[in-house]
mmCIF file of N, CA and C in Angstrom:
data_model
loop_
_atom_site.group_PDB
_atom_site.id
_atom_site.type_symbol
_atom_site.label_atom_id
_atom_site.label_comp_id
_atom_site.label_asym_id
_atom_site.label_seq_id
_atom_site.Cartn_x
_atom_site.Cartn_y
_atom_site.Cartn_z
ATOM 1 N N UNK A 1 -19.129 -61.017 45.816
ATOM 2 C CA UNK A 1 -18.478 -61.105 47.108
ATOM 3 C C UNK A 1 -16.985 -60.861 46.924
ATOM 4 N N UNK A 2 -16.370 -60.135 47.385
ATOM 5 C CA UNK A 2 -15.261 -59.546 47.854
ATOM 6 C C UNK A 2 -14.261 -60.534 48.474
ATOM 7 N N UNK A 3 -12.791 -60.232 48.085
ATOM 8 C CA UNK A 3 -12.185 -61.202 48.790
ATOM 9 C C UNK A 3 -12.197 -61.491 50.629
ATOM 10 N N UNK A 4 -12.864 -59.780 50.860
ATOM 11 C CA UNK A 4 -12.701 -59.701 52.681
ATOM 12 C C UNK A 4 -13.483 -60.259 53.413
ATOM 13 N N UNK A 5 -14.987 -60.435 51.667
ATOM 14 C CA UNK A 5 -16.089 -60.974 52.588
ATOM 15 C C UNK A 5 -16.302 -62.116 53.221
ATOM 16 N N UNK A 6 -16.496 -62.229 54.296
ATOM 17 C CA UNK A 6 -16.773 -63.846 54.961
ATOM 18 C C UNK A 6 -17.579 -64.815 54.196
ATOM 19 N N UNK A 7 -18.412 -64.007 53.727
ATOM 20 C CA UNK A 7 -20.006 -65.069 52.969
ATOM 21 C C UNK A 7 -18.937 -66.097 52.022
ATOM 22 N N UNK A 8 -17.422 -65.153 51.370
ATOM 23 C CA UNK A 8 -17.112 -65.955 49.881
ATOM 24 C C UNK A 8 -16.462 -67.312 50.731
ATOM 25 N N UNK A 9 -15.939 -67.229 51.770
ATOM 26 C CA UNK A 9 -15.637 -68.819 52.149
ATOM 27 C C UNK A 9 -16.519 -69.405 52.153
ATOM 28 N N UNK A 10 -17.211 -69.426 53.001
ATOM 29 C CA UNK A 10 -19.296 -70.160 52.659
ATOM 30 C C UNK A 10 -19.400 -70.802 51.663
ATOM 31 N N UNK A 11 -19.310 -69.942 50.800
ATOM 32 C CA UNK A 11 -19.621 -69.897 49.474
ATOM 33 C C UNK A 11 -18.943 -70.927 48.354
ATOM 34 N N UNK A 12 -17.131 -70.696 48.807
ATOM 35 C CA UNK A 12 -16.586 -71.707 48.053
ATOM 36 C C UNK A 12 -16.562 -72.968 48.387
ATOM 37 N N UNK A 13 -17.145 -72.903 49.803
ATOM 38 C CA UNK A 13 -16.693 -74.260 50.890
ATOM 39 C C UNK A 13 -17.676 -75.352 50.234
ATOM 40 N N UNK A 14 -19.039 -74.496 50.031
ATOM 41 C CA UNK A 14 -20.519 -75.336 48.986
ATOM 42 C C UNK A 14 -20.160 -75.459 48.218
ATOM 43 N N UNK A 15 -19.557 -74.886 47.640
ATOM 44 C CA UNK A 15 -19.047 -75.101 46.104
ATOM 45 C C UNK A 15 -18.098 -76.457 45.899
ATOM 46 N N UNK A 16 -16.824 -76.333 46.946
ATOM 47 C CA UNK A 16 -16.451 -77.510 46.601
ATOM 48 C C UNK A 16 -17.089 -78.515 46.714
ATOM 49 N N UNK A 17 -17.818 -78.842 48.443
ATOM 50 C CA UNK A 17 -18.462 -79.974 49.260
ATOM 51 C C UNK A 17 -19.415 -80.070 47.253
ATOM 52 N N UNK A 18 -20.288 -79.617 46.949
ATOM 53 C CA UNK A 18 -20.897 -79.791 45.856
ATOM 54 C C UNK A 18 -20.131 -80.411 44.810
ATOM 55 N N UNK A 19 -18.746 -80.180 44.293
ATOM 56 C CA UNK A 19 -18.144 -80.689 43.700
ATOM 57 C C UNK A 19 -18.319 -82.121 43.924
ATOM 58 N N UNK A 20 -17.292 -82.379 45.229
ATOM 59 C CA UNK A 20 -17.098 -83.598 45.687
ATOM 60 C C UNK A 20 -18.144 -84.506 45.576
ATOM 61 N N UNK A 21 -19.080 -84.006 46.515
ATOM 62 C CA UNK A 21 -20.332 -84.914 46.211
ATOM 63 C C UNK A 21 -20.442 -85.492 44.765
ATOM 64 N N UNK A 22 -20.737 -84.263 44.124
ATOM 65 C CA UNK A 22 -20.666 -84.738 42.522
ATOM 66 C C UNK A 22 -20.147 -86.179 42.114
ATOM 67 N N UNK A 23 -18.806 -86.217 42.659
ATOM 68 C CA UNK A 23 -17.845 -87.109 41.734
ATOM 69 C C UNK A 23 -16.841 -87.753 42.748
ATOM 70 N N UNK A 24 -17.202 -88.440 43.631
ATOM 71 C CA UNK A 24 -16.754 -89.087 45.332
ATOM 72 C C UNK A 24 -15.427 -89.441 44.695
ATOM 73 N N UNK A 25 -15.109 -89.680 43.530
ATOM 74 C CA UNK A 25 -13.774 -90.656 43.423
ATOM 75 C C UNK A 25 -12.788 -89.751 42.688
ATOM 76 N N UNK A 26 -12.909 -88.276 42.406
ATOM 77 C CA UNK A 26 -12.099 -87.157 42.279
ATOM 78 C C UNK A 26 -11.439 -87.101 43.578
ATOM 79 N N UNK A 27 -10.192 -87.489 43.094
ATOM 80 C CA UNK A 27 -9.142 -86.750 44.456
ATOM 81 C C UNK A 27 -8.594 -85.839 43.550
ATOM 82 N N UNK A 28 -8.474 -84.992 42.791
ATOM 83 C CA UNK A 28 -7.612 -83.872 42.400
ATOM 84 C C UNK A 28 -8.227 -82.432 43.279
ATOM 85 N N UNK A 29 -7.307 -81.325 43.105
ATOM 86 C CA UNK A 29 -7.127 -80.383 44.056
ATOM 87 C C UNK A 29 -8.472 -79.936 43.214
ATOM 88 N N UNK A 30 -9.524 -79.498 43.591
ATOM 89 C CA UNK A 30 -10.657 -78.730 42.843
ATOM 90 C C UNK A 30 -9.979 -76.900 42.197
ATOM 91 N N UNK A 31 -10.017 -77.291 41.073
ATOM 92 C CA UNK A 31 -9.425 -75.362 40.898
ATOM 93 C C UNK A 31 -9.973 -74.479 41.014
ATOM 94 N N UNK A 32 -9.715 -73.380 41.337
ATOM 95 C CA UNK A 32 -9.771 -72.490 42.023
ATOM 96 C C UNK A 32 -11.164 -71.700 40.650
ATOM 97 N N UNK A 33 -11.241 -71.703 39.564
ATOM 98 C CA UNK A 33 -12.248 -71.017 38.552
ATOM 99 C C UNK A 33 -13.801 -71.571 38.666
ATOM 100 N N UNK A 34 -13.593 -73.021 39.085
ATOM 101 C CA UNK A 34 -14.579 -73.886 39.533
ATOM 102 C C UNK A 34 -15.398 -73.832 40.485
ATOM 103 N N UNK A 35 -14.944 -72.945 41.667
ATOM 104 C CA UNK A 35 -15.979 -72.778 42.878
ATOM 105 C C UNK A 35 -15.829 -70.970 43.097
ATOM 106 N N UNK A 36 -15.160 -70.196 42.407
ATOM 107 C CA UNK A 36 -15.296 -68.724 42.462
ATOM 108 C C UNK A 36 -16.088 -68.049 41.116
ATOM 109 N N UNK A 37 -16.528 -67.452 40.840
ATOM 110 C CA UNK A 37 -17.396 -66.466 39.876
ATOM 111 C C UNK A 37 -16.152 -65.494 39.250
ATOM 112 N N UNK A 38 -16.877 -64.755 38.166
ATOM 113 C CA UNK A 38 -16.491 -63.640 37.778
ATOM 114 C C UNK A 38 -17.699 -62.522 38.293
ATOM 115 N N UNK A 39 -17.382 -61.658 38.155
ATOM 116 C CA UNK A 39 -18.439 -60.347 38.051
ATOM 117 C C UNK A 39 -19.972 -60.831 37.520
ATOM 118 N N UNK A 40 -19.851 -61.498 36.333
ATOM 119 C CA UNK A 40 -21.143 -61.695 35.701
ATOM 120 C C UNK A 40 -20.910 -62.551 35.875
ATOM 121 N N UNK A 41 -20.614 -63.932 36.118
ATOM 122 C CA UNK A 41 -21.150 -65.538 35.966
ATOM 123 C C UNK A 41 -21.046 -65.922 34.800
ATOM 124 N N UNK A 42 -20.987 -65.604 34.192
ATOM 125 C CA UNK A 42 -20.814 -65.673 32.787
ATOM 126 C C UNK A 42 -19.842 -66.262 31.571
ATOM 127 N N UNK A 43 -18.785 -67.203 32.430
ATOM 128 C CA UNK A 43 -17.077 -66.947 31.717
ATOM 129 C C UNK A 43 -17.686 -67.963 30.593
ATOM 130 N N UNK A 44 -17.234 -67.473 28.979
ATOM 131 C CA UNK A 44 -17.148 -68.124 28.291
ATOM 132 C C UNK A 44 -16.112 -69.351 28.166
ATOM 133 N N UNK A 45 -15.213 -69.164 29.249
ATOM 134 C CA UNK A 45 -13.836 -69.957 29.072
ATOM 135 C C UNK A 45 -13.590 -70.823 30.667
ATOM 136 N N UNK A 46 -12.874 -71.846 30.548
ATOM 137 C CA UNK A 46 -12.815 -72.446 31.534
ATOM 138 C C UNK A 46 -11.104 -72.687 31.777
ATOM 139 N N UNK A 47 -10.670 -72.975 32.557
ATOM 140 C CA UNK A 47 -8.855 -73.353 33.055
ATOM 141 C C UNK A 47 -9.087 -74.698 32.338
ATOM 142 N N UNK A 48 -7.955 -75.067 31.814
ATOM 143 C CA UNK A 48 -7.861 -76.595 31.130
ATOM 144 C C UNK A 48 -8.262 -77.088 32.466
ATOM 145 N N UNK A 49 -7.567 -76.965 33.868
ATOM 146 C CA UNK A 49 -7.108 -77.713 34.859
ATOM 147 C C UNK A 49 -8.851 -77.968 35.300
ATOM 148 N N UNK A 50 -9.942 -76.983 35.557
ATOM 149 C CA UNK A 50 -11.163 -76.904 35.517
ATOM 150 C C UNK A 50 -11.715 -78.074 34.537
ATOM 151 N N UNK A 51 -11.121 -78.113 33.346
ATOM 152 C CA UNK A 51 -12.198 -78.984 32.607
ATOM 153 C C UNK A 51 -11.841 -80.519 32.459
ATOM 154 N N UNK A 52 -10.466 -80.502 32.663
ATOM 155 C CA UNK A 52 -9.881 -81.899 33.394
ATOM 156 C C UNK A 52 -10.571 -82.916 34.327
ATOM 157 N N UNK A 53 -10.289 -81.711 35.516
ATOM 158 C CA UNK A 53 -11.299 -81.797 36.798
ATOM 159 C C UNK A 53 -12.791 -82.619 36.933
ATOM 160 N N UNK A 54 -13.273 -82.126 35.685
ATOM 161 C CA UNK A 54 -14.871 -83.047 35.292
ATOM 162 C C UNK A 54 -14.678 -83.975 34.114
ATOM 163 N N UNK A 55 -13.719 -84.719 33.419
ATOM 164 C CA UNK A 55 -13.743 -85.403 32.565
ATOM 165 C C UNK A 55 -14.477 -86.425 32.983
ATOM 166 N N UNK A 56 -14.159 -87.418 34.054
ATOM 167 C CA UNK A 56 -14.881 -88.690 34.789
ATOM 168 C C UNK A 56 -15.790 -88.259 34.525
ATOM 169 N N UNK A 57 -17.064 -87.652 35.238
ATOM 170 C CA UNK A 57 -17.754 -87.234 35.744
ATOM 171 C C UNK A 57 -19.400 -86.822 34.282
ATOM 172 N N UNK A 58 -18.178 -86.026 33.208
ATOM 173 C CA UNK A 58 -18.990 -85.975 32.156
ATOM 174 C C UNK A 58 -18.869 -87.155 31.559
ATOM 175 N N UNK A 59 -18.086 -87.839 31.662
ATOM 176 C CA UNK A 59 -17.856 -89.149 30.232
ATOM 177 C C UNK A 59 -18.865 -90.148 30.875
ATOM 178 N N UNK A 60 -19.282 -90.007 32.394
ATOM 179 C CA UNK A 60 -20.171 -91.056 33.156
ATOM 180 C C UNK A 60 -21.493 -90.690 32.907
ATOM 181 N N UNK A 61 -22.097 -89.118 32.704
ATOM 182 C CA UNK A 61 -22.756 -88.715 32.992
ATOM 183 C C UNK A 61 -23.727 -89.097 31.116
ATOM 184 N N UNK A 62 -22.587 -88.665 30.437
ATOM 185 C CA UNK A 62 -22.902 -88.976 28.769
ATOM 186 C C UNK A 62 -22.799 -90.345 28.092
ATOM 187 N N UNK A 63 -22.345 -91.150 29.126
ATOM 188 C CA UNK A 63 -22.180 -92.128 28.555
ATOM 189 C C UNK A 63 -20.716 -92.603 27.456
ATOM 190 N N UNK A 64 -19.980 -91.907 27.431
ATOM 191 C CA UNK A 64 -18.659 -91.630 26.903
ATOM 192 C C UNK A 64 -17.586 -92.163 27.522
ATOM 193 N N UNK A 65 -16.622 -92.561 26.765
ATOM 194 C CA UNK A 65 -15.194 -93.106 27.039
ATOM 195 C C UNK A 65 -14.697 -91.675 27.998
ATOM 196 N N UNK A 66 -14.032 -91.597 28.852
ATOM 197 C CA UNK A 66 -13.065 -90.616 29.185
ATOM 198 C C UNK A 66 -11.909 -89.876 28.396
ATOM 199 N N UNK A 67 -11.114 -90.923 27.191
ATOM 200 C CA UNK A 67 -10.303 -90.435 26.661
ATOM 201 C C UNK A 67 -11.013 -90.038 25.182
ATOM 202 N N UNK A 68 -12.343 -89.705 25.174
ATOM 203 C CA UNK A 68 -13.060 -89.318 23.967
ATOM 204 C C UNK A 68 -13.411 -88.241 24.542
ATOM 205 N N UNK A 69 -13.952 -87.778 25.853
ATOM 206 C CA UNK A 69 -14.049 -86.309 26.375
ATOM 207 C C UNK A 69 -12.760 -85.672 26.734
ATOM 208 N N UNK A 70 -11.588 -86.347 26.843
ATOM 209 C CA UNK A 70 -10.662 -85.807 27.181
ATOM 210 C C UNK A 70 -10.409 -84.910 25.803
ATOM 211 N N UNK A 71 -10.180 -85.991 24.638
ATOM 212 C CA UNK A 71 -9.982 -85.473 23.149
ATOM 213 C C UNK A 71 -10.817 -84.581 23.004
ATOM 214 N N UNK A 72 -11.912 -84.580 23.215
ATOM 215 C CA UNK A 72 -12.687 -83.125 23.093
ATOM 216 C C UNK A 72 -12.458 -81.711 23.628
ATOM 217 N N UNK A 73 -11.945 -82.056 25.211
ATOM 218 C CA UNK A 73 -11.325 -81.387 25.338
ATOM 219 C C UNK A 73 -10.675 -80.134 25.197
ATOM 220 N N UNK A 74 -9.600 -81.415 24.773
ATOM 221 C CA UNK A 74 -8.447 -80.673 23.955
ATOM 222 C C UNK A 74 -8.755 -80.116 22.429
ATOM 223 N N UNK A 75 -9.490 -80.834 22.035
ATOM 224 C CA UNK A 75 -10.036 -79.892 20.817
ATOM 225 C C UNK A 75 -10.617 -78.533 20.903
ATOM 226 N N UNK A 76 -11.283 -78.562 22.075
ATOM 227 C CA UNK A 76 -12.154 -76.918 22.431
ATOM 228 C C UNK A 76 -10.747 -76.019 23.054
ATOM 229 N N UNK A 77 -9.856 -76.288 23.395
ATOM 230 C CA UNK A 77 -8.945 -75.234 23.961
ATOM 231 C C UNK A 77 -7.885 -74.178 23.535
ATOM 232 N N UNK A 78 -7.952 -73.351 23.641
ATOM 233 C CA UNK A 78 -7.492 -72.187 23.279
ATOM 234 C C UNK A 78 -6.262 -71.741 23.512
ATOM 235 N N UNK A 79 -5.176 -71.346 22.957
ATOM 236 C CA UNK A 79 -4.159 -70.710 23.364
ATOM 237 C C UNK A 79 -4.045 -69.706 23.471
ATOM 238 N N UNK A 80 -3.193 -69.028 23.845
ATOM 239 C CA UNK A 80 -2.940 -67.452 24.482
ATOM 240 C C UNK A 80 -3.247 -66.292 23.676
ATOM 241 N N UNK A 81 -3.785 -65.363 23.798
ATOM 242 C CA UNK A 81 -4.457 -64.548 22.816
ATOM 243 C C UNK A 81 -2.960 -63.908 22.586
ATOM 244 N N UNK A 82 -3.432 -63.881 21.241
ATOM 245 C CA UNK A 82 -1.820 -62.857 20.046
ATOM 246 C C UNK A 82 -0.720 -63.863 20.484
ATOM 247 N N UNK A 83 -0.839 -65.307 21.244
ATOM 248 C CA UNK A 83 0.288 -66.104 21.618
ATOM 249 C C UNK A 83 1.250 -65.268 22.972
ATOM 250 N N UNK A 84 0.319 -64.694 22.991
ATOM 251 C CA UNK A 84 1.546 -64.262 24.676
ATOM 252 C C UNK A 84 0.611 -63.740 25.715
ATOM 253 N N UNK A 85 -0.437 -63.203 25.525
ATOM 254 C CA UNK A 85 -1.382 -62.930 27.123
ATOM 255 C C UNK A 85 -2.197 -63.950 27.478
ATOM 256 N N UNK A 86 -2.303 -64.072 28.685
ATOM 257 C CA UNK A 86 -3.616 -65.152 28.889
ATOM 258 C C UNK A 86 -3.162 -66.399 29.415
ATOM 259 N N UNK A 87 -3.878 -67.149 29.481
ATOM 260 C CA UNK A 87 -3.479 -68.565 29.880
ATOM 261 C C UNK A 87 -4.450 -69.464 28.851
ATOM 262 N N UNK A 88 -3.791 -70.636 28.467
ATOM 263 C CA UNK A 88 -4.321 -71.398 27.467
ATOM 264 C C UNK A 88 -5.880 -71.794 28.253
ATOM 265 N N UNK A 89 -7.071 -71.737 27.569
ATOM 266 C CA UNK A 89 -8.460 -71.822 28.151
ATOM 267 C C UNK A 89 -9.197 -72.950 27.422
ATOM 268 N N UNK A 90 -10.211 -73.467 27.780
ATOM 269 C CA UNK A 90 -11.194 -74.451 27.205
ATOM 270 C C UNK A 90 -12.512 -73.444 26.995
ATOM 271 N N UNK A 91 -12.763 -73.248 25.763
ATOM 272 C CA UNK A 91 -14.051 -72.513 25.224
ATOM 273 C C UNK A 91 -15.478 -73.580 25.495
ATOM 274 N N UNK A 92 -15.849 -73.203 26.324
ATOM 275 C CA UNK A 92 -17.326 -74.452 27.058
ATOM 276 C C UNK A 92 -18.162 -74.291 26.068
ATOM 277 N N UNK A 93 -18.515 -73.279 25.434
ATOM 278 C CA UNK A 93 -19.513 -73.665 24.380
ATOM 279 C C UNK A 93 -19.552 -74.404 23.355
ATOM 280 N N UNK A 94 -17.960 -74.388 23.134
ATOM 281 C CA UNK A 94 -17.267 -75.202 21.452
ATOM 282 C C UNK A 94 -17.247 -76.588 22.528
ATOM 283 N N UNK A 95 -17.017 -76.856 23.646
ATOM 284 C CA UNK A 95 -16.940 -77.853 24.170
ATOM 285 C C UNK A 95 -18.696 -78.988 24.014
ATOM 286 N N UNK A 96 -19.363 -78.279 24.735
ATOM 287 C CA UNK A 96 -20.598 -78.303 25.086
ATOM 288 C C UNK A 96 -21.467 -78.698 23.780
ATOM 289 N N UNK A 97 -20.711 -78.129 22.371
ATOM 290 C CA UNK A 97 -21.783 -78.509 21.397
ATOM 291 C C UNK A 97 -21.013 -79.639 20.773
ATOM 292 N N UNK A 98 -19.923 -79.628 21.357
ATOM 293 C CA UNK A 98 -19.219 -80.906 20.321
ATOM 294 C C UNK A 98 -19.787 -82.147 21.476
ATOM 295 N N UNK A 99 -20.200 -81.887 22.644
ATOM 296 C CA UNK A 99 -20.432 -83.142 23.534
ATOM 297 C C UNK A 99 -22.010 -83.336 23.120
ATOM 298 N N UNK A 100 -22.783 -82.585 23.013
ATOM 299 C CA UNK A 100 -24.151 -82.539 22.353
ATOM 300 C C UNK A 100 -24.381 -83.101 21.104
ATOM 301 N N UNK A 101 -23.435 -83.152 20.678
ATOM 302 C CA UNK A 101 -22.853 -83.935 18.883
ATOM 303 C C UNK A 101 -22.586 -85.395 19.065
ATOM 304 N N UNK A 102 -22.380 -85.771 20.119
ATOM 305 C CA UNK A 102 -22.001 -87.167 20.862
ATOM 306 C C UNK A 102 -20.374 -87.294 20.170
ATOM 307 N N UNK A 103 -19.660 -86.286 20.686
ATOM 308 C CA UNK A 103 -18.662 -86.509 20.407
ATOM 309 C C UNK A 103 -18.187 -86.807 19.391
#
């Protein structure tokens, strides 16, 4: 969906309401990588601000301290490719297997 298309408001509007639901006691701004796609669906990488966003939410869900998923985190995240393009990212898979590891 296209930025002109009508469906993508729809679309993000579920996306957030879905968020929220998720996690009633998130008041942070939901980011913007979190309820839009890429081309393929596919992003290996997430916005720190994205993986922030679900710390509560996973540390409740796993049974985990918050500041032990936070540290994880920050362990999975990436800085700027060659140090100057990009924006610093959270790699979900390095994330995902270190949370599968029980942290």
């Amino acid at each position: 969906q296209g930025p002109l298309n009508p469906a993508l408001a729809t679309t993000v509007g579920s996306r957030v309401a879905a968020l929220r639901a998720a996690d009633s006691g998130n008041t942070r701004a939901v980011p913007v990588d979190l309820v839009t796609a890429s081309g393929s669906g596919l992003d290996p990488q997430i916005s720190i601000a994205a993986a922030e966003f679900q710390v509560s939410r996973v540390a409740r869900e796993r049974g985990l301290p918050e500041a032990k998923v936070l540290e994880l985190v920050r362990a999975a995240t990436e800085g700027r490719t060659l140090g100057i393009l990009g924006e610093p990212r959270v790699n979900v898979l390095e994330l995902n297997m270190a949370l599968d590891a029980g942290g």
